[in-house]
Amino acid sequence: RITYSDWLLKQIDDPDFENSQASFYDLMLHLTHEFSEKDRLYISAYMSNDKFRLNEDSTYAYRNRNASIKWKHNFSSKFYMVITGGIDDYAYEVEGSNNPKDAFTLKFGVNQVNTKADFNFAPNNKHAIDFGIQNIIYDIDPGSLQPADAASLITPNTLEKEKGTETALYLGDQFKVTDKLSLQAG
């Protein structure tokens, strides 16, 4: 997907919109391959960019990119697993340039890498057990404020980057008592 908002803004005969800008695009990819009746591979990717400025005001920009790969293996008609790995990258930026003395660039970003193993066992059509493990590694850039150029009096400031890890184990059990009642625990 892509927008033509930038072109529309240029059609407005008003000096307040003369230097305005608005644009975005999204790209998506999804591939599936069946190796056998028991094994399938799924690949997904997404990318987007958004940018907006109203006349001479600040410019706001956002970027998002992610990709994942999944492998599904059926051990039997009652038991399967899905192993997933993925990456995500998000960035945000504001540029202010109305006044050269306080022109600035402000940035923020977060990246993550995730892995997951999900298992599902359904001994019959009334009972299903899900279990698995997941890990996410975060790399966070909480922000930086920089002068836009040598004429700016903005004092540079960069926050220290942070890292984090989130790990989870899970177990869930669902039992269908009747068509209108089921019990679930986890």
Coordinates of N, CA, C and O in Angstrom, one line a residue:
R1 N 0.8 -1.2 0.0 CA 0.0 0.0 0.0 C 0.9 1.2 0.0 O 1.9 1.2 0.6
I2 N 0.4 2.3 -0.6 CA 1.1 3.5 -0.7 C 0.0 4.6 -0.8 O -1.1 4.4 -1.2
T3 N 0.4 5.8 -0.3 CA -0.6 6.9 -0.3 C -0.2 8.0 -1.3 O 1.0 8.1 -1.7
Y4 N -1.1 8.8 -1.7 CA -0.9 9.9 -2.5 C -1.3 11.2 -1.8 O -1.5 12.2 -2.4
S5 N -1.3 11.2 -0.5 CA -1.6 12.3 0.3 C -0.7 13.5 0.1 O -1.1 14.7 0.1
D6 N 0.6 13.2 -0.2 CA 1.6 14.3 -0.5 C 1.1 15.1 -1.7 O 1.1 16.3 -1.7
W7 N 0.7 14.4 -2.7 CA 0.2 15.0 -4.0 C -1.1 15.9 -3.6 O -1.2 17.0 -4.1
L8 N -2.0 15.3 -2.8 CA -3.2 16.1 -2.5 C -2.9 17.4 -1.7 O -3.5 18.4 -2.0
L9 N -1.9 17.3 -0.8 CA -1.5 18.5 -0.1 C -1.0 19.6 -1.0 O -1.2 20.8 -0.8
K10 N -0.3 19.2 -2.1 CA 0.3 20.2 -3.0 C -0.8 20.8 -3.8 O -0.7 21.9 -4.4
Q11 N -2.0 20.2 -3.9 CA -3.1 20.8 -4.7 C -3.9 21.8 -3.9 O -4.7 22.6 -4.5
I12 N -3.7 21.9 -2.6 CA -4.4 22.9 -1.8 C -3.7 24.3 -2.0 O -2.6 24.5 -1.8
D13 N -4.6 25.2 -2.5 CA -4.1 26.6 -2.8 C -4.2 27.5 -1.5 O -5.0 28.3 -1.4
D14 N -3.3 27.2 -0.5 CA -3.3 27.9 0.7 C -1.8 27.9 1.2 O -1.2 26.8 1.4
P15 N -1.3 29.0 1.5 CA 0.2 29.1 1.9 C 0.4 28.3 3.2 O 1.6 27.9 3.5
D16 N -0.6 28.1 4.0 CA -0.4 27.3 5.3 C -0.1 25.9 5.0 O 0.4 25.2 5.9
F17 N -0.4 25.4 3.8 CA -0.1 24.0 3.5 C 1.0 23.8 2.4 O 1.3 22.7 2.0
E18 N 1.6 24.9 2.1 CA 2.6 25.0 1.0 C 3.8 24.0 1.2 O 4.2 23.3 0.2
N19 N 4.3 23.9 2.4 CA 5.5 23.0 2.6 C 5.1 21.8 3.4 O 5.9 21.2 4.1
S20 N 3.9 21.4 3.3 CA 3.4 20.2 4.1 C 3.8 18.9 3.3 O 4.0 18.9 2.1
Q21 N 3.9 17.9 4.1 CA 4.2 16.6 3.5 C 3.5 15.5 4.3 O 3.4 15.5 5.5
A22 N 3.0 14.5 3.6 CA 2.3 13.3 4.3 C 2.5 12.2 3.3 O 2.1 12.2 2.2
S23 N 3.2 11.1 3.9 CA 3.4 9.9 3.0 C 3.5 8.7 3.9 O 3.9 8.8 5.1
F24 N 3.1 7.6 3.3 CA 3.3 6.3 4.0 C 3.3 5.2 3.0 O 2.8 5.4 1.8
Y25 N 4.0 4.1 3.3 CA 3.9 2.9 2.5 C 4.0 1.7 3.4 O 4.6 1.7 4.5
D26 N 3.4 0.6 3.0 CA 3.4 -0.7 3.7 C 3.7 -1.7 2.6 O 3.2 -1.7 1.6
L27 N 4.6 -2.6 3.0 CA 4.9 -3.8 2.1 C 4.8 -5.0 3.0 O 5.2 -5.1 4.1
M28 N 4.1 -6.1 2.4 CA 4.0 -7.3 3.2 C 4.3 -8.5 2.3 O 4.0 -8.5 1.1
L29 N 4.9 -9.5 2.9 CA 5.3 -10.7 2.1 C 4.9 -11.9 3.0 O 5.1 -11.9 4.2
H30 N 4.2 -12.9 2.4 CA 3.9 -14.1 3.1 C 4.1 -15.3 2.2 O 3.5 -15.3 1.1
L31 N 5.0 -16.2 2.6 CA 5.2 -17.4 1.8 C 5.0 -18.6 2.6 O 5.3 -18.7 3.8
T32 N 4.4 -19.7 2.0 CA 4.2 -20.9 2.6 C 4.7 -22.0 1.7 O 4.5 -22.0 0.5
H33 N 5.3 -23.0 2.3 CA 5.8 -24.1 1.6 C 5.5 -25.4 2.3 O 5.8 -25.5 3.5
E34 N 4.9 -26.4 1.6 CA 4.6 -27.7 2.2 C 5.6 -28.7 1.8 O 5.7 -29.0 0.6
F35 N 6.5 -29.1 2.7 CA 7.5 -30.1 2.4 C 6.9 -31.5 2.3 O 7.4 -32.3 1.5
S36 N 6.0 -31.7 3.2 CA 5.3 -33.1 3.2 C 4.0 -32.9 3.9 O 3.6 -31.8 4.4
E37 N 3.2 -33.9 4.1 CA 2.0 -33.8 4.8 C 2.2 -33.5 6.3 O 1.3 -32.9 6.9
K38 N 3.4 -33.7 6.8 CA 3.7 -33.4 8.2 C 4.5 -32.1 8.4 O 4.6 -31.7 9.5
D39 N 5.1 -31.5 7.4 CA 6.0 -30.4 7.6 C 5.6 -29.2 6.6 O 5.5 -29.4 5.4
R40 N 5.4 -28.1 7.3 CA 5.2 -26.8 6.5 C 6.1 -25.7 7.0 O 6.3 -25.7 8.2
L41 N 6.4 -24.8 6.1 CA 7.3 -23.7 6.5 C 6.5 -22.4 6.1 O 5.9 -22.3 5.0
Y42 N 6.5 -21.4 7.0 CA 5.8 -20.2 6.8 C 6.8 -19.0 7.0 O 7.5 -19.0 8.0
I43 N 6.9 -18.1 6.0 CA 7.8 -17.0 6.1 C 7.0 -15.7 5.9 O 6.2 -15.6 5.0
S44 N 7.1 -14.8 6.8 CA 6.4 -13.5 6.8 C 7.3 -12.4 7.0 O 8.2 -12.4 7.8
A45 N 7.1 -11.3 6.3 CA 7.9 -10.0 6.4 C 6.9 -8.8 6.2 O 6.0 -8.9 5.5
Y46 N 7.2 -7.8 7.0 CA 6.4 -6.6 6.9 C 7.4 -5.4 7.0 O 8.3 -5.4 7.8
M47 N 7.1 -4.3 6.3 CA 7.9 -3.1 6.4 C 6.9 -1.9 6.1 O 6.1 -2.0 5.2
S48 N 7.1 -0.8 6.9 CA 6.3 0.4 6.7 C 7.1 1.6 7.1 O 8.0 1.5 7.9
N49 N 6.8 2.7 6.4 CA 7.4 4.0 6.7 C 6.2 5.0 6.7 O 5.4 5.0 5.7
D50 N 6.2 5.9 7.6 CA 5.2 7.0 7.7 C 6.0 8.3 7.9 O 6.9 8.3 8.7
K51 N 5.6 9.4 7.3 CA 6.2 10.7 7.4 C 5.1 11.7 7.3 O 4.3 11.7 6.4
F52 N 5.2 12.7 8.2 CA 4.2 13.8 8.2 C 4.8 15.1 8.7 O 5.5 15.2 9.7
R53 N 4.5 16.2 8.0 CA 4.9 17.5 8.3 C 3.8 18.5 7.9 O 3.4 18.4 6.7
L54 N 3.3 19.4 8.7 CA 2.4 20.4 8.4 C 3.1 21.7 8.2 O 3.6 22.2 9.2
N55 N 3.2 22.2 7.0 CA 3.9 23.4 6.6 C 5.3 23.4 7.1 O 6.0 22.5 6.8
E56 N 5.7 24.4 7.9 CA 7.1 24.4 8.4 C 7.3 23.8 9.8 O 8.3 24.0 10.4
D57 N 6.2 23.1 10.3 CA 6.3 22.6 11.6 C 7.2 21.3 11.6 O 7.8 21.0 10.6
S58 N 7.3 20.7 12.7 CA 8.1 19.5 12.9 C 7.7 18.4 11.9 O 6.6 18.3 11.6
T59 N 8.7 17.6 11.6 CA 8.5 16.4 10.8 C 8.5 15.2 11.7 O 9.4 15.0 12.5
Y60 N 7.5 14.3 11.6 CA 7.3 13.1 12.3 C 7.5 11.9 11.4 O 6.9 11.9 10.4
A61 N 8.3 11.0 11.8 CA 8.6 9.8 10.9 C 8.6 8.6 11.8 O 9.1 8.6 12.9
Y62 N 8.0 7.5 11.3 CA 7.9 6.2 12.0 C 8.3 5.1 11.0 O 8.0 5.2 9.8
R63 N 9.0 4.1 11.5 CA 9.5 3.0 10.7 C 9.2 1.7 11.5 O 9.5 1.6 12.7
N64 N 8.7 0.7 10.8 CA 8.5 -0.6 11.4 C 8.9 -1.7 10.4 O 8.4 -1.6 9.3
R65 N 9.7 -2.6 10.9 CA 10.1 -3.7 10.1 C 10.1 -5.0 10.9 O 10.5 -5.0 12.1
N66 N 9.5 -6.1 10.4 CA 9.6 -7.3 11.1 C 9.6 -8.5 10.1 O 9.1 -8.4 9.0
A67 N 10.1 -9.6 10.6 CA 10.1 -10.8 9.8 C 10.0 -12.0 10.8 O 10.5 -12.0 11.9
S68 N 9.4 -13.1 10.3 CA 9.3 -14.3 11.1 C 9.3 -15.5 10.2 O 9.0 -15.5 9.0
I69 N 9.8 -16.6 10.8 CA 9.8 -17.9 10.1 C 9.2 -18.9 11.1 O 9.5 -18.9 12.3
K70 N 8.3 -19.8 10.6 CA 7.6 -20.8 11.4 C 7.8 -22.1 10.7 O 7.7 -22.2 9.5
W71 N 8.0 -23.1 11.5 CA 8.0 -24.5 11.0 C 6.9 -25.3 11.8 O 7.0 -25.3 13.1
K72 N 6.0 -25.9 11.1 CA 4.9 -26.7 11.8 C 5.2 -28.1 11.4 O 5.3 -28.5 10.2
H73 N 5.2 -29.0 12.4 CA 5.4 -30.4 12.2 C 4.3 -31.2 12.9 O 4.1 -31.0 14.1
N74 N 3.6 -32.0 12.2 CA 2.6 -32.9 12.7 C 3.2 -34.2 13.1 O 3.7 -35.0 12.2
F75 N 3.3 -34.5 14.4 CA 3.8 -35.8 14.8 C 2.7 -36.9 14.5 O 3.1 -38.0 14.2
S76 N 1.5 -36.5 14.7 CA 0.3 -37.4 14.4 C -0.9 -36.5 14.2 O -0.8 -35.3 14.2
S77 N -2.0 -37.1 14.0 CA -3.3 -36.3 13.8 C -3.7 -35.7 15.1 O -4.5 -34.8 15.1
K78 N -3.1 -36.1 16.2 CA -3.5 -35.6 17.5 C -2.4 -34.7 18.2 O -2.7 -34.0 19.2
F79 N -1.2 -34.6 17.6 CA -0.1 -33.9 18.3 C 0.8 -33.2 17.2 O 1.2 -33.8 16.2
Y80 N 0.9 -31.9 17.4 CA 1.8 -31.1 16.5 C 2.6 -30.1 17.3 O 2.3 -29.7 18.4
M81 N 3.6 -29.5 16.6 CA 4.4 -28.4 17.2 C 4.6 -27.3 16.1 O 4.5 -27.6 14.9
V82 N 4.8 -26.1 16.6 CA 5.1 -25.0 15.8 C 6.3 -24.3 16.4 O 6.3 -23.8 17.6
I83 N 7.4 -24.2 15.7 CA 8.6 -23.5 16.2 C 8.7 -22.2 15.4 O 8.6 -22.2 14.1
T84 N 8.9 -21.1 16.1 CA 8.9 -19.7 15.5 C 10.1 -18.9 15.9 O 10.5 -19.0 17.0
G85 N 10.6 -18.2 14.9 CA 11.7 -17.2 15.2 C 11.4 -15.9 14.5 O 10.8 -16.0 13.4
G86 N 11.7 -14.8 15.1 CA 11.3 -13.5 14.5 C 12.1 -12.4 15.0 O 12.8 -12.5 16.0
I87 N 12.1 -11.3 14.2 CA 12.8 -10.1 14.6 C 11.8 -8.9 14.3 O 11.0 -9.0 13.4
D88 N 11.9 -7.9 15.2 CA 11.1 -6.7 15.0 C 12.0 -5.5 15.2 O 12.9 -5.5 16.1
D89 N 11.8 -4.4 14.4 CA 12.5 -3.2 14.5 C 11.6 -2.0 14.3 O 10.9 -1.9 13.3
Y90 N 11.5 -1.2 15.4 CA 10.6 0.0 15.3 C 11.5 1.3 15.6 O 12.3 1.2 16.5
A91 N 11.3 2.3 14.8 CA 12.0 3.6 15.1 C 11.1 4.7 14.9 O 10.2 4.7 14.1
Y92 N 11.3 5.8 15.7 CA 10.5 7.0 15.7 C 11.5 8.2 15.6 O 12.5 8.2 16.3
E93 N 11.1 9.2 14.9 CA 12.0 10.4 14.8 C 11.2 11.6 14.6 O 10.2 11.6 13.8
V94 N 11.6 12.7 15.3 CA 11.0 14.0 15.1 C 12.1 15.0 14.8 O 13.1 15.0 15.5
E95 N 11.9 15.8 13.8 CA 12.8 16.8 13.4 C 12.1 18.1 13.5 O 11.0 18.3 12.9
G96 N 12.7 19.1 14.3 CA 12.1 20.4 14.4 C 13.1 21.4 13.7 O 14.2 21.5 14.1
S97 N 12.6 22.2 12.8 CA 13.5 23.1 12.1 C 12.9 24.5 11.8 O 13.4 25.2 11.0
N98 N 11.9 24.8 12.6 CA 11.2 26.2 12.4 C 12.2 27.3 12.7 O 12.3 28.2 11.9
N99 N 13.0 27.2 13.7 CA 14.0 28.2 14.1 C 15.3 27.6 14.1 O 15.6 26.6 14.9
P100 N 16.3 28.1 13.3 CA 17.6 27.4 13.3 C 18.3 27.3 14.6 O 19.1 26.4 14.9
K101 N 18.0 28.3 15.6 CA 18.6 28.3 16.9 C 18.2 27.1 17.8 O 18.9 26.6 18.6
D102 N 16.9 26.6 17.5 CA 16.5 25.4 18.3 C 16.1 24.2 17.4 O 15.3 23.4 17.8
A103 N 16.7 24.2 16.3 CA 16.4 23.0 15.4 C 17.0 21.7 16.0 O 18.1 21.8 16.6
F104 N 16.3 20.7 16.0 CA 16.7 19.4 16.7 C 16.2 18.2 15.9 O 15.4 18.2 15.0
T105 N 16.8 17.1 16.3 CA 16.4 15.7 15.9 C 16.3 14.9 17.1 O 17.2 14.8 17.9
L106 N 15.1 14.3 17.3 CA 14.8 13.4 18.5 C 14.5 12.0 17.9 O 13.7 11.9 17.0
K107 N 15.2 11.0 18.5 CA 15.1 9.7 18.0 C 14.8 8.7 19.1 O 15.2 8.9 20.3
F108 N 14.1 7.6 18.8 CA 13.7 6.5 19.7 C 13.7 5.3 18.9 O 13.3 5.3 17.7
G109 N 14.0 4.1 19.5 CA 13.8 2.8 18.8 C 13.8 1.6 19.7 O 14.3 1.7 20.9
V110 N 13.2 0.6 19.2 CA 13.2 -0.7 20.0 C 13.3 -1.8 19.0 O 12.7 -1.8 17.9
N111 N 14.2 -2.8 19.3 CA 14.4 -4.0 18.5 C 14.1 -5.2 19.4 O 14.4 -5.1 20.6
Q112 N 13.6 -6.3 18.8 CA 13.4 -7.5 19.6 C 13.6 -8.7 18.7 O 13.3 -8.7 17.5
V113 N 14.1 -9.7 19.3 CA 14.3 -11.0 18.7 C 13.5 -12.0 19.5 O 13.6 -12.0 20.8
N114 N 12.7 -12.8 18.9 CA 11.9 -13.8 19.7 C 12.0 -15.2 19.1 O 12.1 -15.3 17.9
T115 N 11.9 -16.1 20.0 CA 11.8 -17.5 19.6 C 10.7 -18.2 20.5 O 10.5 -17.8 21.6
K116 N 10.1 -19.2 19.9 CA 9.0 -19.8 20.5 C 8.8 -21.2 20.0 O 9.0 -21.5 18.9
A117 N 8.5 -22.1 21.0 CA 8.1 -23.5 20.6 C 6.8 -23.8 21.2 O 6.6 -23.8 22.4
D118 N 5.8 -24.0 20.4 CA 4.4 -24.3 20.8 C 4.1 -25.8 20.5 O 4.4 -26.3 19.4
F119 N 3.4 -26.5 21.4 CA 3.0 -27.8 21.2 C 1.5 -27.9 21.5 O 1.0 -27.3 22.4
N120 N 0.8 -28.8 20.8 CA -0.7 -29.0 21.0 C -0.9 -30.5 20.9 O -0.6 -31.1 19.9
F121 N -1.6 -31.0 21.9 CA -2.0 -32.4 22.0 C -3.5 -32.5 22.2 O -4.0 -31.9 23.2
A122 N -4.2 -33.1 21.3 CA -5.6 -33.2 21.4 C -6.0 -34.7 21.4 O -6.1 -35.3 20.3
P123 N -6.1 -35.4 22.5 CA -6.3 -36.8 22.5 C -7.7 -37.2 21.9 O -7.9 -38.3 21.4
N124 N -8.6 -36.3 22.0 CA -10.0 -36.5 21.4 C -10.6 -35.1 21.1 O -9.9 -34.1 21.4
N125 N -11.8 -35.1 20.5 CA -12.3 -33.8 20.1 C -12.9 -33.0 21.3 O -13.4 -31.9 21.1
K126 N -12.8 -33.5 22.5 CA -13.3 -32.7 23.7 C -12.2 -32.2 24.6 O -12.4 -31.5 25.5
H127 N -10.9 -32.6 24.3 CA -9.8 -32.3 25.2 C -8.6 -31.8 24.4 O -8.2 -32.5 23.4
A128 N -8.0 -30.7 24.8 CA -6.8 -30.2 24.1 C -5.8 -29.7 25.2 O -6.2 -29.0 26.1
I129 N -4.6 -30.0 25.0 CA -3.5 -29.5 25.9 C -2.5 -28.8 25.1 O -2.0 -29.3 24.1
D130 N -2.2 -27.5 25.5 CA -1.2 -26.7 24.9 C -0.1 -26.5 25.8 O -0.3 -26.2 27.0
F131 N 1.2 -26.5 25.4 CA 2.3 -26.2 26.2 C 3.4 -25.7 25.3 O 3.4 -25.9 24.1
G132 N 4.4 -24.9 26.0 CA 5.5 -24.4 25.2 C 6.4 -23.5 26.0 O 6.2 -23.3 27.2
I133 N 7.3 -22.9 25.3 CA 8.3 -22.0 25.8 C 8.5 -20.9 24.8 O 8.4 -21.0 23.6
Q134 N 8.8 -19.7 25.4 CA 9.0 -18.5 24.6 C 10.1 -17.7 25.2 O 10.3 -17.6 26.4
N135 N 10.9 -17.0 24.3 CA 12.0 -16.1 24.8 C 12.0 -14.9 23.9 O 11.9 -15.0 22.7
I136 N 12.0 -13.7 24.5 CA 12.1 -12.4 23.7 C 13.3 -11.6 24.3 O 13.4 -11.5 25.5
I137 N 14.2 -11.1 23.4 CA 15.3 -10.3 23.8 C 15.0 -8.9 23.3 O 14.8 -8.7 22.1
Y138 N 15.0 -7.9 24.2 CA 14.7 -6.5 23.8 C 16.0 -5.7 23.8 O 16.9 -5.9 24.7
D139 N 16.1 -4.8 22.8 CA 17.2 -3.9 22.7 C 16.5 -2.5 22.5 O 16.0 -2.2 21.5
I140 N 16.5 -1.7 23.6 CA 15.8 -0.4 23.6 C 16.7 0.8 23.5 O 17.7 0.9 24.3
D141 N 16.5 1.6 22.6 CA 17.1 2.9 22.5 C 16.1 4.0 23.0 O 15.3 4.4 22.2
P142 N 16.2 4.3 24.3 CA 15.1 5.2 24.8 C 15.1 6.6 24.2 O 14.2 7.4 24.4
G143 N 16.2 7.0 23.5 CA 16.1 8.3 22.9 C 17.4 9.1 22.9 O 18.3 8.9 23.7
S144 N 17.4 10.0 21.9 CA 18.5 10.9 21.8 C 18.0 12.2 21.2 O 17.1 12.2 20.4
L145 N 18.5 13.3 21.7 CA 18.1 14.7 21.3 C 19.4 15.3 20.8 O 20.4 15.4 21.5
Q146 N 19.4 15.7 19.5 CA 20.7 16.2 18.9 C 20.3 17.5 18.2 O 19.2 17.7 17.7
P147 N 21.3 18.4 18.1 CA 21.1 19.6 17.3 C 21.0 19.3 15.9 O 21.7 18.4 15.4
A148 N 20.2 20.0 15.1 CA 20.0 19.6 13.7 C 21.3 20.0 12.9 O 21.6 19.3 11.9
D149 N 22.0 21.1 13.3 CA 23.2 21.5 12.6 C 24.0 22.4 13.5 O 23.6 22.6 14.7
A150 N 25.1 23.0 13.0 CA 26.0 23.8 13.9 C 25.3 25.1 14.4 O 25.7 25.6 15.4
A151 N 24.3 25.6 13.7 CA 23.6 26.8 14.1 C 22.7 26.6 15.3 O 22.3 27.5 16.0
S152 N 22.3 25.3 15.6 CA 21.4 25.0 16.7 C 22.1 25.1 18.0 O 23.2 24.7 18.2
L153 N 21.3 25.7 19.0 CA 21.9 25.8 20.4 C 21.4 24.6 21.3 O 21.6 24.6 22.5
I154 N 20.7 23.7 20.7 CA 20.3 22.5 21.4 C 21.5 21.7 22.0 O 22.4 21.5 21.3
T155 N 21.4 21.4 23.3 CA 22.4 20.6 24.0 C 22.2 19.1 23.7 O 21.1 18.6 23.9
P156 N 23.1 18.4 23.1 CA 23.0 17.0 22.8 C 22.7 16.2 24.0 O 23.3 16.5 25.1
N157 N 21.8 15.2 24.0 CA 21.5 14.4 25.1 C 21.1 13.0 24.5 O 20.2 12.9 23.7
T158 N 21.8 12.0 25.0 CA 21.5 10.6 24.6 C 21.3 9.7 25.8 O 22.2 9.7 26.7
L159 N 20.2 9.1 25.9 CA 19.9 8.2 27.0 C 20.6 6.9 26.8 O 20.7 6.4 25.6
E160 N 21.0 6.3 27.9 CA 21.7 5.0 27.8 C 20.8 3.9 27.2 O 19.6 3.8 27.7
K161 N 21.3 3.1 26.3 CA 20.5 2.0 25.8 C 20.3 0.9 26.9 O 21.0 0.8 27.8
E162 N 19.1 0.2 26.7 CA 18.8 -0.8 27.7 C 18.5 -2.1 27.0 O 18.2 -2.1 25.8
K163 N 18.7 -3.2 27.7 CA 18.5 -4.5 27.2 C 17.6 -5.3 28.2 O 17.7 -5.0 29.4
G164 N 16.8 -6.2 27.7 CA 16.0 -7.0 28.6 C 15.7 -8.4 27.9 O 15.8 -8.5 26.7
T165 N 15.3 -9.3 28.8 CA 15.0 -10.6 28.3 C 13.7 -11.1 29.0 O 13.5 -10.8 30.2
E166 N 12.8 -11.7 28.3 CA 11.5 -12.2 28.8 C 11.4 -13.6 28.4 O 11.4 -13.9 27.2
T167 N 11.3 -14.5 29.4 CA 11.2 -15.9 29.1 C 9.9 -16.5 29.8 O 9.6 -16.1 30.9
A168 N 9.2 -17.3 29.1 CA 8.0 -17.9 29.6 C 7.8 -19.3 29.3 O 8.2 -19.8 28.2
L169 N 7.3 -20.1 30.2 CA 6.8 -21.4 30.0 C 5.3 -21.4 30.2 O 4.8 -20.7 31.1
Y170 N 4.6 -22.2 29.4 CA 3.2 -22.2 29.7 C 2.6 -23.6 29.5 O 3.2 -24.5 28.8
L171 N 1.5 -23.8 30.1 CA 0.7 -25.1 30.0 C -0.8 -24.7 30.1 O -1.2 -24.0 31.0
G172 N -1.5 -25.2 29.2 CA -3.0 -24.9 29.2 C -3.7 -26.2 28.9 O -3.3 -27.1 28.1
D173 N -4.9 -26.4 29.6 CA -5.7 -27.6 29.4 C -7.1 -27.1 29.2 O -7.7 -26.4 30.0
Q174 N -7.8 -27.6 28.1 CA -9.2 -27.2 27.8 C -10.0 -28.5 27.6 O -9.6 -29.4 26.9
F175 N -11.1 -28.5 28.3 CA -12.0 -29.7 28.2 C -13.4 -29.2 27.9 O -13.9 -28.4 28.6
K176 N -14.0 -29.8 26.9 CA -15.3 -29.4 26.5 C -16.3 -30.4 27.2 O -16.3 -31.6 26.9
V177 N -17.1 -29.8 28.1 CA -18.0 -30.6 28.9 C -19.3 -30.9 28.1 O -19.7 -32.0 28.0
T178 N -19.8 -29.8 27.5 CA -21.0 -29.9 26.6 C -20.7 -29.0 25.4 O -19.7 -28.3 25.4
D179 N -21.7 -28.8 24.5 CA -21.5 -27.9 23.4 C -21.5 -26.5 23.8 O -21.0 -25.6 23.1
K180 N -22.1 -26.2 25.0 CA -22.1 -24.8 25.5 C -21.3 -24.6 26.8 O -21.3 -23.4 27.3
L181 N -20.5 -25.6 27.2 CA -19.7 -25.4 28.4 C -18.4 -26.1 28.2 O -18.3 -27.3 27.9
S182 N -17.3 -25.3 28.5 CA -16.0 -25.9 28.5 C -15.2 -25.4 29.7 O -15.5 -24.3 30.2
L183 N -14.3 -26.1 30.1 CA -13.4 -25.7 31.3 C -12.0 -25.5 30.7 O -11.5 -26.3 29.9
Q184 N -11.3 -24.5 31.2 CA -10.0 -24.2 30.8 C -9.1 -23.8 32.0 O -9.5 -23.1 32.8
A185 N -7.9 -24.4 32.0 CA -7.0 -24.1 33.1 C -5.6 -24.0 32.5 O -5.3 -24.5 31.5
G186 N -4.8 -23.2 33.2 CA -3.4 -23.0 32.7 C -2.5 -22.4 33.7 O -3.0 -21.9 34.7

